[in-house]
Short mmCIF file of C-alpha atoms and ligand atoms in Angstrom, two decimals:
data_model
loop_
_atom_site.label_atom_id
_atom_site.label_comp_id
_atom_site.label_asym_id
_atom_site.label_seq_id
_atom_site.Cartn_x
_atom_site.Cartn_y
_atom_site.Cartn_z
CA MET A 1 78.86 112.37 48.32
CA SER A 2 79.10 113.07 52.03
CA SER A 3 76.47 110.43 52.76
CA ALA A 4 78.43 107.90 50.64
CA MET A 5 81.58 108.82 52.59
CA SER A 6 79.82 108.41 55.91
CA THR A 7 78.44 105.03 54.86
CA GLU A 8 81.96 103.98 53.93
CA SER A 9 83.43 105.05 57.24
CA LEU A 10 80.49 103.54 59.11
CA VAL A 11 81.05 100.19 57.40
CA SER A 12 84.81 100.22 57.95
CA GLY A 13 84.31 101.30 61.57
CA LEU A 14 81.88 98.48 62.23
CA MET A 15 84.08 95.99 60.40
CA GLU A 16 87.00 97.03 62.59
CA HIS A 17 84.89 96.35 65.69
CA ALA A 18 83.72 93.00 64.35
CA LEU A 19 87.27 91.95 63.51
CA SER A 20 88.85 93.24 66.72
CA ALA A 21 89.63 89.65 67.75
CA ALA A 22 92.47 89.94 65.21
CA CYS A 23 94.00 92.70 67.34
CA ALA A 24 93.82 90.64 70.55
CA ALA A 25 95.15 87.58 68.72
CA SER A 26 98.04 89.55 67.21
CA VAL A 27 99.16 90.86 70.61
CA ARG A 28 98.87 87.40 72.12
CA ALA A 29 100.81 85.83 69.23
CA ALA A 30 103.57 88.42 69.65
CA VAL A 31 103.95 87.30 73.27
CA THR A 32 103.66 83.56 72.68
CA LEU A 33 106.13 83.71 69.78
CA GLY A 34 108.57 85.62 72.00
CA LEU A 35 108.82 88.58 69.60
CA PRO A 36 109.27 91.28 72.28
CA GLU A 37 112.28 89.38 73.67
CA ALA A 38 113.66 88.56 70.20
CA LEU A 39 113.95 92.25 69.32
CA GLY A 40 116.69 94.00 71.25
CA ASP A 41 117.77 97.65 71.18
CA ALA A 42 119.02 97.45 67.57
CA PRO A 43 116.51 97.48 64.70
CA ALA A 44 115.85 94.08 63.10
CA THR A 45 114.21 93.07 59.83
CA ALA A 46 111.12 90.89 59.69
CA ASP A 47 113.23 88.07 58.25
CA GLU A 48 115.75 88.32 61.10
CA LEU A 49 112.91 88.26 63.61
CA ALA A 50 111.29 85.29 61.83
CA THR A 51 114.54 83.35 62.13
CA ALA A 52 114.94 84.33 65.77
CA VAL A 53 111.45 83.12 66.78
CA GLY A 54 111.25 80.21 64.31
CA ALA A 55 108.37 81.61 62.22
CA ASP A 56 107.44 81.70 58.55
CA GLN A 57 108.97 84.89 57.12
CA ALA A 58 105.99 86.06 55.06
CA ALA A 59 103.50 85.28 57.82
CA LEU A 60 105.59 87.08 60.43
CA ARG A 61 105.74 90.15 58.20
CA ARG A 62 101.92 90.08 58.11
CA LEU A 63 101.72 89.76 61.88
CA LEU A 64 104.10 92.72 62.26
CA ARG A 65 101.93 94.79 59.91
CA SER A 66 98.97 94.11 62.16
CA LEU A 67 100.93 94.86 65.35
CA THR A 68 102.46 98.11 64.09
CA SER A 69 98.99 99.35 63.13
CA TYR A 70 98.25 99.29 66.88
CA GLY A 71 101.56 100.86 67.89
CA VAL A 72 103.05 97.56 69.06
CA PHE A 73 106.53 97.76 67.45
CA ALA A 74 107.25 100.37 64.75
CA GLU A 75 108.63 100.01 61.25
CA GLU A 76 111.48 102.32 60.27
CA ARG A 77 111.93 103.78 56.77
CA THR A 78 114.59 101.11 56.14
CA GLY A 79 111.94 98.44 56.68
CA ALA A 80 113.51 97.32 59.96
CA PHE A 81 111.46 97.07 63.16
CA VAL A 82 112.09 98.74 66.53
CA HIS A 83 110.46 98.66 69.92
CA THR A 84 107.75 101.08 71.05
CA GLY A 85 106.58 101.62 74.63
CA LYS A 86 103.81 99.06 74.08
CA SER A 87 106.08 96.34 72.67
CA ARG A 88 108.65 96.87 75.46
CA ALA A 89 105.90 96.42 78.06
CA LEU A 90 105.37 92.92 76.63
CA ARG A 91 108.93 91.87 77.46
CA GLU A 92 109.21 89.68 80.54
CA ASP A 93 112.21 91.70 81.78
CA SER A 94 110.55 95.15 81.53
CA PRO A 95 110.24 96.81 84.95
CA ASN A 96 106.57 97.51 84.21
CA SER A 97 105.94 94.37 82.17
CA ILE A 98 102.32 93.45 81.50
CA LYS A 99 103.16 90.28 79.59
CA TYR A 100 101.11 88.04 81.88
CA LEU A 101 98.23 90.49 81.97
CA VAL A 102 98.05 90.34 78.17
CA LEU A 103 98.20 86.54 78.25
CA TRP A 104 95.49 86.49 80.89
CA CYS A 105 93.19 88.75 78.86
CA THR A 106 93.59 86.53 75.80
CA GLU A 107 93.58 83.01 77.27
CA PRO A 108 92.31 80.58 74.58
CA TRP A 109 89.43 79.25 76.72
CA LEU A 110 88.02 82.76 76.91
CA TRP A 111 87.46 83.04 73.17
CA SER A 112 84.61 80.55 73.02
CA LEU A 113 82.95 82.13 76.09
CA TRP A 114 82.78 85.52 74.34
CA GLY A 115 80.56 83.84 71.74
CA ASN A 116 77.97 83.34 74.49
CA LEU A 117 77.88 86.93 75.71
CA ASP A 118 74.28 87.26 74.50
CA GLU A 119 73.32 84.40 76.82
CA SER A 120 75.03 86.11 79.75
CA VAL A 121 73.16 89.31 78.97
CA ARG A 122 69.84 87.47 78.66
CA THR A 123 70.25 85.69 82.00
CA GLY A 124 72.46 88.16 83.87
CA SER A 125 74.69 85.19 84.81
CA GLU A 126 78.06 83.70 83.94
CA VAL A 127 78.38 81.09 81.20
CA PHE A 128 81.57 79.42 82.48
CA THR A 129 79.92 76.73 84.61
CA ARG A 130 77.76 75.41 81.79
CA ALA A 131 80.76 75.31 79.45
CA HIS A 132 83.18 73.64 81.88
CA GLY A 133 81.04 71.87 84.47
CA ARG A 134 82.29 73.84 87.51
CA PRO A 135 82.53 77.48 88.58
CA PHE A 136 85.55 79.36 87.31
CA TYR A 137 87.86 79.47 90.35
CA GLU A 138 87.25 75.79 91.13
CA HIS A 139 88.01 74.77 87.57
CA LEU A 140 91.01 77.08 87.30
CA HIS A 141 92.70 75.62 90.36
CA THR A 142 91.92 71.97 89.62
CA GLU A 143 92.19 71.68 85.83
CA TRP A 144 94.27 74.57 84.53
CA PRO A 145 97.40 75.01 86.67
CA ARG A 146 99.21 76.92 83.91
CA SER A 147 96.29 79.31 83.50
CA ALA A 148 96.10 79.73 87.30
CA GLN A 149 99.77 80.68 87.34
CA ILE A 150 99.24 83.18 84.51
CA PHE A 151 96.29 84.68 86.44
CA ASP A 152 98.32 85.12 89.64
CA ARG A 153 101.25 86.65 87.76
CA ALA A 154 98.91 88.91 85.81
CA MET A 155 97.35 90.23 89.03
CA THR A 156 100.81 90.81 90.49
CA GLN A 157 101.94 92.69 87.37
CA GLN A 158 98.82 94.82 87.44
CA THR A 159 99.27 95.54 91.14
CA ARG A 160 102.95 96.39 90.70
CA LEU A 161 101.77 99.50 88.83
CA SER A 162 99.94 100.80 91.91
CA ALA A 163 101.50 99.05 94.96
CA ASN A 164 103.65 102.01 96.02
CA ALA A 165 100.83 104.53 95.60
CA ILE A 166 98.53 102.29 97.68
CA ALA A 167 101.18 101.87 100.37
CA ASP A 168 101.68 105.67 100.43
CA MET A 169 97.97 106.29 100.94
CA LEU A 170 96.90 103.43 103.20
CA PRO A 171 95.99 104.78 106.66
CA MET A 172 98.48 102.75 108.74
CA ALA A 173 98.95 105.20 111.65
CA GLY A 174 98.97 103.23 114.92
CA ALA A 175 98.24 99.95 113.11
CA GLY A 176 99.97 96.79 114.30
CA THR A 177 98.33 94.33 111.93
CA VAL A 178 97.13 94.38 108.35
CA ALA A 179 95.14 91.77 106.42
CA ASP A 180 95.29 91.65 102.61
CA VAL A 181 91.99 89.97 101.78
CA GLY A 182 92.02 88.19 98.40
CA GLY A 183 95.52 89.61 98.22
CA GLY A 184 96.74 87.35 95.40
CA GLN A 185 100.44 86.67 95.72
CA GLY A 186 100.73 89.45 98.32
CA LEU A 187 102.68 92.13 96.51
CA VAL A 188 100.92 94.98 98.35
CA LEU A 189 101.30 93.20 101.69
CA GLY A 190 105.03 92.73 101.05
CA THR A 191 105.38 96.42 100.13
CA LEU A 192 103.56 97.45 103.34
CA LEU A 193 105.59 95.17 105.62
CA GLU A 194 108.84 96.44 104.16
CA ARG A 195 107.78 100.01 104.90
CA HIS A 196 106.44 99.31 108.40
CA PRO A 197 108.92 97.04 110.23
CA ASP A 198 106.71 96.78 113.34
CA VAL A 199 103.58 95.70 111.49
CA ARG A 200 102.52 92.06 111.08
CA GLY A 201 100.37 90.87 108.20
CA CYS A 202 98.01 88.16 106.94
CA LEU A 203 97.53 87.16 103.34
CA LEU A 204 94.13 85.58 102.65
CA ASP A 205 93.36 83.95 99.33
CA LEU A 206 92.41 80.61 97.81
CA PRO A 207 94.76 77.74 98.79
CA GLY A 208 96.43 77.45 95.36
CA VAL A 209 97.18 81.17 95.37
CA VAL A 210 98.73 81.53 98.84
CA ALA A 211 100.84 78.43 98.10
CA ASP A 212 102.46 80.48 95.32
CA ALA A 213 102.75 83.70 97.38
CA ASP A 214 105.47 86.31 96.93
CA PRO A 215 108.76 84.59 97.95
CA ARG A 216 109.33 87.31 100.62
CA LEU A 217 106.21 86.06 102.43
CA ARG A 218 106.73 82.32 102.13
CA PRO A 219 108.61 80.26 104.77
CA GLY A 220 112.26 81.26 104.60
CA GLY A 221 111.44 84.62 102.96
CA ALA A 222 112.68 87.96 104.33
CA LEU A 223 109.27 88.91 105.76
CA ALA A 224 107.99 85.41 106.62
CA ASP A 225 108.30 85.78 110.41
CA ARG A 226 105.79 88.65 110.34
CA VAL A 227 103.31 87.00 107.97
CA ARG A 228 100.53 84.49 108.31
CA LEU A 229 99.36 82.86 105.09
CA VAL A 230 95.65 82.07 105.43
CA PRO A 231 94.25 79.81 102.70
CA GLY A 232 90.47 79.81 102.48
CA ASP A 233 87.30 81.08 100.88
CA VAL A 234 86.49 84.66 101.86
CA LEU A 235 82.87 84.10 100.86
CA ASP A 236 82.62 81.53 103.68
CA GLU A 237 84.71 83.08 106.44
CA ILE A 238 87.42 85.62 107.23
CA SER A 239 88.78 84.58 110.60
CA VAL A 240 91.49 87.19 110.93
CA GLU A 241 91.51 90.10 113.37
CA ALA A 242 93.49 93.08 112.10
CA ASP A 243 93.67 96.86 112.50
CA VAL A 244 93.59 97.43 108.74
CA TYR A 245 91.88 95.23 106.14
CA LEU A 246 92.65 95.76 102.47
CA PHE A 247 90.21 94.62 99.78
CA LYS A 248 91.93 95.38 96.50
CA ASN A 249 90.11 94.32 93.37
CA ILE A 250 88.25 91.51 95.05
CA LEU A 251 84.76 93.01 95.05
CA GLY A 252 84.35 92.35 91.34
CA VAL A 253 81.59 89.94 92.29
CA ASP A 254 77.90 90.83 92.42
CA ALA A 255 76.66 93.25 95.05
CA ASP A 256 75.31 90.56 97.43
CA ALA A 257 78.58 88.62 97.37
CA SER A 258 80.53 91.85 97.90
CA VAL A 259 78.45 92.66 100.98
CA ARG A 260 79.00 89.10 102.23
CA ILE A 261 82.80 89.40 101.95
CA LEU A 262 82.82 92.69 103.86
CA ARG A 263 80.48 91.33 106.55
CA ASN A 264 82.63 88.21 106.94
CA ALA A 265 85.59 90.46 107.73
CA MET A 266 83.50 92.61 110.06
CA LYS A 267 82.59 89.52 112.14
CA ALA A 268 86.26 89.13 113.09
CA ALA A 269 87.10 92.85 113.34
CA ARG A 270 87.08 95.14 116.34
CA PRO A 271 85.04 98.38 116.27
CA GLY A 272 87.19 101.11 114.73
CA ALA A 273 89.10 98.69 112.47
CA ARG A 274 89.81 100.26 109.09
CA MET A 275 88.42 98.49 106.01
CA ILE A 276 89.95 99.83 102.83
CA ILE A 277 88.47 99.05 99.44
CA VAL A 278 90.62 99.67 96.37
CA GLU A 279 88.71 99.25 93.11
CA ASN A 280 88.15 100.59 89.63
CA PHE A 281 84.89 102.48 89.23
CA VAL A 282 83.25 101.50 85.96
CA ASP A 283 81.90 105.05 85.62
CA ASP A 284 85.08 106.91 86.60
CA GLY A 285 88.25 105.44 85.14
CA PRO A 286 90.71 105.54 82.29
CA GLY A 287 88.16 104.89 79.61
CA GLU A 288 84.76 103.52 78.98
CA LYS A 289 86.01 100.92 76.49
CA LEU A 290 88.52 99.33 78.85
CA ALA A 291 86.20 99.48 81.86
CA SER A 292 83.24 97.98 80.05
CA ALA A 293 85.40 95.25 78.47
CA LEU A 294 86.57 94.21 81.96
CA ASP A 295 83.03 94.48 83.27
CA LEU A 296 81.62 92.20 80.55
CA ARG A 297 84.45 89.72 80.98
CA MET A 298 83.59 89.46 84.68
CA LEU A 299 79.92 88.91 83.87
CA LEU A 300 80.83 86.16 81.41
CA VAL A 301 83.32 84.28 83.60
CA ILE A 302 82.20 84.68 87.22
CA GLY A 303 78.86 86.49 87.00
CA GLY A 304 80.70 89.44 88.51
CA GLN A 305 80.98 93.09 87.65
CA LYS A 306 82.94 96.30 87.89
CA HIS A 307 80.85 98.55 90.12
CA THR A 308 80.01 102.21 89.75
CA ARG A 309 81.20 104.66 92.41
CA ALA A 310 77.68 104.87 93.87
CA GLY A 311 77.32 101.08 93.66
CA LEU A 312 80.46 100.43 95.71
CA LEU A 313 79.62 103.06 98.30
CA GLY A 314 76.18 101.45 98.58
CA ILE A 315 77.81 98.04 99.11
CA ALA A 316 80.02 99.40 101.91
CA GLU A 317 77.00 101.01 103.57
CA ARG A 318 74.81 97.90 103.17
CA ALA A 319 77.56 95.90 104.88
CA GLY A 320 77.26 98.34 107.81
CA LEU A 321 80.57 100.15 107.36
CA THR A 322 81.03 103.88 107.92
CA VAL A 323 82.48 105.52 104.80
CA ARG A 324 85.15 108.10 105.74
CA ASN A 325 86.80 109.10 102.50
CA VAL A 326 87.09 108.35 98.77
CA ARG A 327 90.32 109.27 96.98
CA PRO A 328 91.87 108.42 93.60
CA VAL A 329 94.96 106.20 93.78
CA ASP A 330 95.89 106.73 90.13
CA SER A 331 94.06 107.22 86.86
CA SER A 332 92.18 103.94 87.19
CA LEU A 333 91.87 103.04 90.89
CA HIS A 334 90.07 104.62 93.85
CA MET A 335 90.51 104.02 97.57
CA ILE A 336 87.39 103.96 99.73
CA GLU A 337 88.28 104.31 103.42
CA THR A 338 85.73 102.91 105.83
CA THR A 339 85.65 101.91 109.49
CA VAL A 340 83.77 99.29 111.48
CA PRO A 341 81.30 101.20 113.65
CA GLY A 342 81.52 101.01 117.47
C1 SAM B 401 91.41 90.33 90.75
S1 SAM B 401 92.39 89.38 91.82
C2 SAM B 401 93.08 90.62 92.87
C3 SAM B 401 94.28 90.14 93.63
C4 SAM B 401 94.98 91.20 94.48
N1 SAM B 401 94.11 91.73 95.51
C5 SAM B 401 95.50 92.30 93.60
O1 SAM B 401 94.87 93.34 93.52
O2 SAM B 401 96.53 92.06 92.95
C6 SAM B 401 91.15 88.63 92.85
C7 SAM B 401 91.74 87.73 93.91
O3 SAM B 401 90.69 87.25 94.72
C8 SAM B 401 90.94 85.87 94.96
N2 SAM B 401 89.66 85.22 95.23
C9 SAM B 401 88.61 85.08 94.40
N3 SAM B 401 87.60 84.44 94.99
C10 SAM B 401 88.03 84.15 96.25
C11 SAM B 401 87.45 83.50 97.36
N4 SAM B 401 86.19 83.03 97.29
N5 SAM B 401 88.17 83.38 98.51
C12 SAM B 401 89.43 83.86 98.58
N6 SAM B 401 90.04 84.52 97.57
C13 SAM B 401 89.35 84.65 96.42
C14 SAM B 401 91.59 85.37 93.68
O4 SAM B 401 92.30 84.17 93.86
C15 SAM B 401 92.49 86.56 93.34
O5 SAM B 401 93.75 86.45 93.93
#
């Protein structure tokens, strides 16, 4: 009896794993249909929601059944639906919205790449280039402007969750200049410059990304006179001298490329300059499932990875930096403080 039960739960457990694309697709469909915005503070029936988003009533009820099973929306005893914390976080107007992050994690082009994960594991390399003819970032910025915009917004939404904590911790004492390397749209840089009115900053990222920087940093923006936008490839060169360099979530490349990025910055830096790495450790974070999903996605798309704590410290040391301190920023990020030796 107990062995029959365990076979049953084993089969249903494995089936749930094998069908987990339905979960990702349900969350994406909720966003693309506009369901989180269609439901306000008052409960609404499935039929009312179907009318509001222009969907088939029976099919929307089925989608809601799937979503509520994951805690995205809840069904009341009356049969009406209400928001949960998860469904509210999908609304564009939520203060901690992760709408674009969810879209980014479920972009349609990604689905076919997942089918080639075995190839990535066999070769240890990305599969994007073979599928699309060019490496990911090149293709993203030339062929998929909408996807590029979703990526930049997703990174900004993710960073909004930690920008204040990073600004609180960043060792800025005596610093006159800060460079946000691969800083995306520059949310952390903007936060830092608002806090430190005497500090000047540089935002380095790919040309398409800095062109769409945080409006505070762009010409005419409130902080623009203290900011230099530096479009370029940090794997080629980092030609900015600063007292503090921030590398937040840009060392998700392989170890050699990570060392190269740090060394490129060191070429321009003075001895004593602070180089601050903010990253997720794959072996010390909010959960193995989330960390390893991100890690595999990076392998698949850019041949990159989420590093272990020891791996990242090794990268900093291989680059020639002196590691001073490692501290948690929040439940998923760590800050590694290093300096350029004299
Ligand atoms: C994961 S995002 C992190 C963005 C930002 N630091 C944050 O935490 O919100 C990685 C960033 O690195 C940038 N990037 C990737 N490869 C780059 C390269 N070769 N040169 C310059 N920037 C690059 C991307 O455009 C993106 O903005």
